[in-house]
Amino acid sequence: MGKYKRSERTVMLSKRLLENPNKIYPLKEFAKDMGVAKSSMSEDIKLISNLFKEKKFGEIETTYGALGGVRYKPYTNQEGSKEILDNLKEVLQDSNRVLPGGYLYYSDVIYNPQIVEKLGLLFATKYKDEKIDYVLTIETKGIPIAMATAKYLDANVVVARRENRVTEGPVTTINYISGSSRRIQAMSLNKRAMQPGKNVLILDDFMKAGGTAKGLSELVKEYNCILQGIGVIIDTEKPRKKLVDEYYYLLKLKNINELKKEISMSTNKVIEDYKP
Amino acid sequence: MGKYKRSERTVMLSKRLLENPNKIYPLKEFAKDMGVAKSSMSEDIKLISNLFKEKKFGEIETTYGALGGVRYKPYTNQEGSKEILDNLKEVLQDSNRVLPGGYLYYSDVIYNPQIVEKLGLLFATKYKDEKIDYVLTIETKGIPIAMATAKYLDANVVVARRENRVTEGPVTTINYISGSSRRIQAMSLNKRAMQPGKNVLILDDFMKAGGTAKGLSELVKEYNCILQGIGVIIDTEKPRKKLVDEYYYLLKLKNINELKKEISMSTNKVIEDYKP
């Protein structure tokens, strides 16, 4: 036995794994850090792994061989995702959120670190079997959900801008048609922001007709990257026909009645239980 | 003893605490969740608390009385903050980061979830003794550091916008003079984004003359809130005189030589060791 008790080692191990999702740590490195034999370390990891499985905290995956090690894959289960979606719906249906013009006030929700981490966990669960290199979004309100999801997927965030700034260096600019206002808009991205051949997940806070998501997917093509999915926090029921074919949403906004101050939303079907 | 071993309980406890910094959990709630007596729970927490102190992971604080409970205050120590700052400096001084016009490319760094969490930990350490309700920033590149810091401080993020949008509802708009370009600019914030009397920390990615930070502090006043501090990731050596008096920076950009592709930066003095 080294200088730490098992109950201390399991804390240090889980801390490291929880703070670095989807990174592979060599068992040897862990054993050295803790000052114990590799066999004790394996037992510690088995304990954590069984506990995570039982509590549905996600998966602790052990791989063997030269590049082997231990890795934490965060995901939630059916019950967990239902709880997150139901809470989100309840918070957003609050009648005080109706804005003049029939818009929805939700900035406080997507900028709340605790809430957005939970939503990120849902997207990370949905896309856990894809290898994602970049989470691509457009300024402004898509950034928090992109950051939260990218952390879980061990990806980097890339943010397209609506205006081109001299301080950003050479950019690629594309024009796209905003689905709802039918206006021509532009988005720009630094030339070096994405390397060719990489896997991209597009995330945004809101989708109406899908024009922005379509623009972002064209940016993915322009950089010779591979689009792995599109996700939004809030989708709208109308228009029914969107400019992108496949996408995943958390909530669907069915109607806002400005006069009665009523918001009606539905949740997407919950994520199925993980079967390892 | 309940159904879980101590080494399992310590994992579940640390997970809960690590994922909810600065939130107070009643010991009773923990004991009930784990199915053990409050006395066993206290021993578990003592073990975690001593370990966190020894490893300088932050403080596990136990408070007694009716509103008492256990809480995790994240902070780093001198050695930890020096390592984070030195790494950041090394990454950003890379000659490939020189952009035409003598600008610095750093978007990939501030949008990297792993890196920005570490920088957030530095700001959380710096402001750990203030009660912060809101971390205020302006779109776009200040958002990730604001989110990361707010998570540690258990605060909400508030983002001012450069343009006013109809979808945002009633806003407060202020005009301010950009320190570097001397142009009049505007920033807007939803009327309900901050409640009066609350404590605000302003964070941004970059400060040149400090015009934006000054504009944001005026917004704080406009909402009858209390400014607790201003922090930026990168400060510039010139102009030496800034439009705000007190602020905390992580790195100072001394010079960029576009021809030689040389970037020269210095780190701020490291955060002193925490003395509980």
CSV table of N, CA and C in Angstrom, one decimal, chain B residues 72-123:
chain,number,residue,atom,x,y,z
B,72,TYR,N,-17.8,23.2,-1.4
B,72,TYR,CA,-16.5,23.1,-2.0
B,72,TYR,C,-16.2,24.5,-2.6
B,73,LYS,N,-15.1,25.1,-2.1
B,73,LYS,CA,-14.6,26.4,-2.7
B,73,LYS,C,-13.3,26.1,-3.5
B,74,PRO,N,-13.4,26.2,-4.8
B,74,PRO,CA,-12.3,25.8,-5.6
B,74,PRO,C,-11.3,26.9,-5.6
B,75,TYR,N,-10.0,26.6,-5.5
B,75,TYR,CA,-9.0,27.6,-5.7
B,75,TYR,C,-7.7,26.8,-6.0
B,76,THR,N,-6.8,27.5,-6.6
B,76,THR,CA,-5.5,26.9,-6.8
B,76,THR,C,-4.4,27.6,-6.0
B,77,ASN,N,-3.3,27.1,-5.9
B,77,ASN,CA,-2.2,27.7,-5.1
B,77,ASN,C,-1.2,28.3,-5.9
B,78,GLN,N,-0.1,28.8,-5.3
B,78,GLN,CA,0.9,29.6,-6.0
B,78,GLN,C,1.5,28.7,-7.1
B,79,GLU,N,1.9,27.5,-6.7
B,79,GLU,CA,2.5,26.6,-7.7
B,79,GLU,C,1.6,26.3,-8.9
B,80,GLY,N,0.3,26.0,-8.5
B,80,GLY,CA,-0.7,25.7,-9.6
B,80,GLY,C,-0.9,26.9,-10.5
B,81,SER,N,-1.0,28.1,-9.9
B,81,SER,CA,-1.3,29.3,-10.8
B,81,SER,C,-0.1,29.6,-11.6
B,82,LYS,N,1.1,29.4,-11.1
B,82,LYS,CA,2.3,29.7,-11.9
B,82,LYS,C,2.4,28.7,-13.1
B,83,GLU,N,2.0,27.5,-12.9
B,83,GLU,CA,2.1,26.5,-14.0
B,83,GLU,C,1.0,26.9,-15.0
B,84,ILE,N,-0.2,27.3,-14.6
B,84,ILE,CA,-1.2,27.6,-15.6
B,84,ILE,C,-0.8,28.9,-16.4
B,85,LEU,N,-0.2,29.9,-15.7
B,85,LEU,CA,0.2,31.1,-16.4
B,85,LEU,C,1.4,30.9,-17.3
B,86,ASP,N,2.3,30.1,-16.9
B,86,ASP,CA,3.5,29.8,-17.7
B,86,ASP,C,3.1,29.0,-19.0
B,87,ASN,N,2.2,28.1,-18.8
B,87,ASN,CA,1.8,27.3,-20.0
B,87,ASN,C,1.1,28.2,-21.0
B,88,LEU,N,0.2,29.0,-20.5
B,88,LEU,CA,-0.6,29.9,-21.3
B,88,LEU,C,0.4,30.9,-22.1
B,89,LYS,N,1.3,31.4,-21.4
B,89,LYS,CA,2.3,32.3,-22.0
B,89,LYS,C,3.1,31.6,-23.2
B,90,GLU,N,3.5,30.3,-22.9
B,90,GLU,CA,4.2,29.6,-23.9
B,90,GLU,C,3.4,29.3,-25.1
B,91,VAL,N,2.1,28.9,-24.9
B,91,VAL,CA,1.2,28.6,-26.0
B,91,VAL,C,1.0,29.9,-26.8
B,92,LEU,N,0.8,31.0,-26.2
B,92,LEU,CA,0.4,32.3,-26.9
B,92,LEU,C,1.6,33.0,-27.6
B,93,GLN,N,2.8,32.6,-27.1
B,93,GLN,CA,4.0,33.3,-27.7
B,93,GLN,C,4.5,32.6,-29.0
B,94,ASP,N,3.8,31.5,-29.4
B,94,ASP,CA,4.1,30.8,-30.6
B,94,ASP,C,4.1,31.8,-31.8
B,95,SER,N,5.2,31.8,-32.6
B,95,SER,CA,5.4,32.8,-33.6
B,95,SER,C,4.3,32.6,-34.7
B,96,ASN,N,3.7,31.4,-34.8
B,96,ASN,CA,2.6,31.3,-35.8
B,96,ASN,C,1.4,32.1,-35.5
B,97,ARG,N,1.3,32.6,-34.3
B,97,ARG,CA,0.1,33.3,-33.9
B,97,ARG,C,0.1,34.8,-34.3
B,98,VAL,N,1.2,35.3,-35.0
B,98,VAL,CA,1.3,36.6,-35.4
B,98,VAL,C,0.4,36.8,-36.7
B,99,LEU,N,-0.6,37.7,-36.6
B,99,LEU,CA,-1.5,37.9,-37.7
B,99,LEU,C,-1.1,39.1,-38.5
B,100,PRO,N,-1.5,39.2,-39.8
B,100,PRO,CA,-1.2,40.4,-40.5
B,100,PRO,C,-1.8,41.7,-39.8
B,101,GLY,N,-1.0,42.7,-39.7
B,101,GLY,CA,-1.4,43.9,-39.0
B,101,GLY,C,-0.8,43.9,-37.6
B,102,GLY,N,-0.1,42.8,-37.3
B,102,GLY,CA,0.5,42.7,-35.9
B,102,GLY,C,-0.5,42.3,-34.8
B,103,TYR,N,-1.6,41.6,-35.2
B,103,TYR,CA,-2.5,41.1,-34.2
B,103,TYR,C,-2.2,39.7,-33.8
B,104,LEU,N,-2.8,39.3,-32.7
B,104,LEU,CA,-2.5,38.0,-32.1
B,104,LEU,C,-3.7,37.1,-32.3
B,105,TYR,N,-3.4,35.9,-32.8
B,105,TYR,CA,-4.4,34.8,-33.0
B,105,TYR,C,-4.5,34.0,-31.7
B,106,TYR,N,-5.6,34.1,-31.0
B,106,TYR,CA,-5.8,33.4,-29.7
B,106,TYR,C,-7.2,32.7,-29.5
B,107,SER,N,-8.0,32.8,-30.6
B,107,SER,CA,-9.4,32.2,-30.4
B,107,SER,C,-9.4,30.8,-30.0
B,108,ASP,N,-8.5,30.0,-30.7
B,108,ASP,CA,-8.4,28.6,-30.4
B,108,ASP,C,-8.1,28.3,-28.9
B,109,VAL,N,-7.4,29.2,-28.3
B,109,VAL,CA,-7.0,29.0,-26.9
B,109,VAL,C,-8.2,29.3,-25.9
B,110,ILE,N,-8.8,30.4,-26.2
B,110,ILE,CA,-9.9,30.8,-25.3
B,110,ILE,C,-11.2,30.0,-25.5
B,111,TYR,N,-11.3,29.3,-26.7
B,111,TYR,CA,-12.4,28.4,-26.9
B,111,TYR,C,-12.0,26.9,-26.6
B,112,ASN,N,-10.9,26.7,-26.0
B,112,ASN,CA,-10.6,25.3,-25.6
B,112,ASN,C,-11.1,25.1,-24.2
B,113,PRO,N,-12.1,24.2,-24.1
B,113,PRO,CA,-12.7,24.0,-22.7
B,113,PRO,C,-11.7,23.7,-21.6
B,114,GLN,N,-10.7,22.9,-21.9
B,114,GLN,CA,-9.7,22.5,-20.9
B,114,GLN,C,-8.9,23.7,-20.4
B,115,ILE,N,-8.5,24.5,-21.4
B,115,ILE,CA,-7.6,25.6,-21.0
B,115,ILE,C,-8.5,26.7,-20.3
B,116,VAL,N,-9.6,27.0,-20.8
B,116,VAL,CA,-10.4,28.1,-20.3
B,116,VAL,C,-10.9,27.7,-18.8
B,117,GLU,N,-11.1,26.5,-18.6
B,117,GLU,CA,-11.4,26.1,-17.2
B,117,GLU,C,-10.3,26.4,-16.2
B,118,LYS,N,-9.1,26.2,-16.7
B,118,LYS,CA,-8.0,26.5,-15.8
B,118,LYS,C,-7.8,28.0,-15.6
B,119,LEU,N,-8.1,28.8,-16.6
B,119,LEU,CA,-8.1,30.2,-16.5
B,119,LEU,C,-9.2,30.7,-15.6
B,120,GLY,N,-10.3,30.0,-15.7
B,120,GLY,CA,-11.5,30.4,-14.8
B,120,GLY,C,-11.1,30.1,-13.4
B,121,LEU,N,-10.4,29.0,-13.1
B,121,LEU,CA,-9.9,28.7,-11.8
B,121,LEU,C,-9.1,29.8,-11.2
B,122,LEU,N,-8.2,30.4,-12.0
B,122,LEU,CA,-7.4,31.5,-11.6
B,122,LEU,C,-8.3,32.7,-11.1
B,123,PHE,N,-9.2,33.1,-12.0
B,123,PHE,CA,-10.1,34.2,-11.6
B,123,PHE,C,-11.0,33.8,-10.3
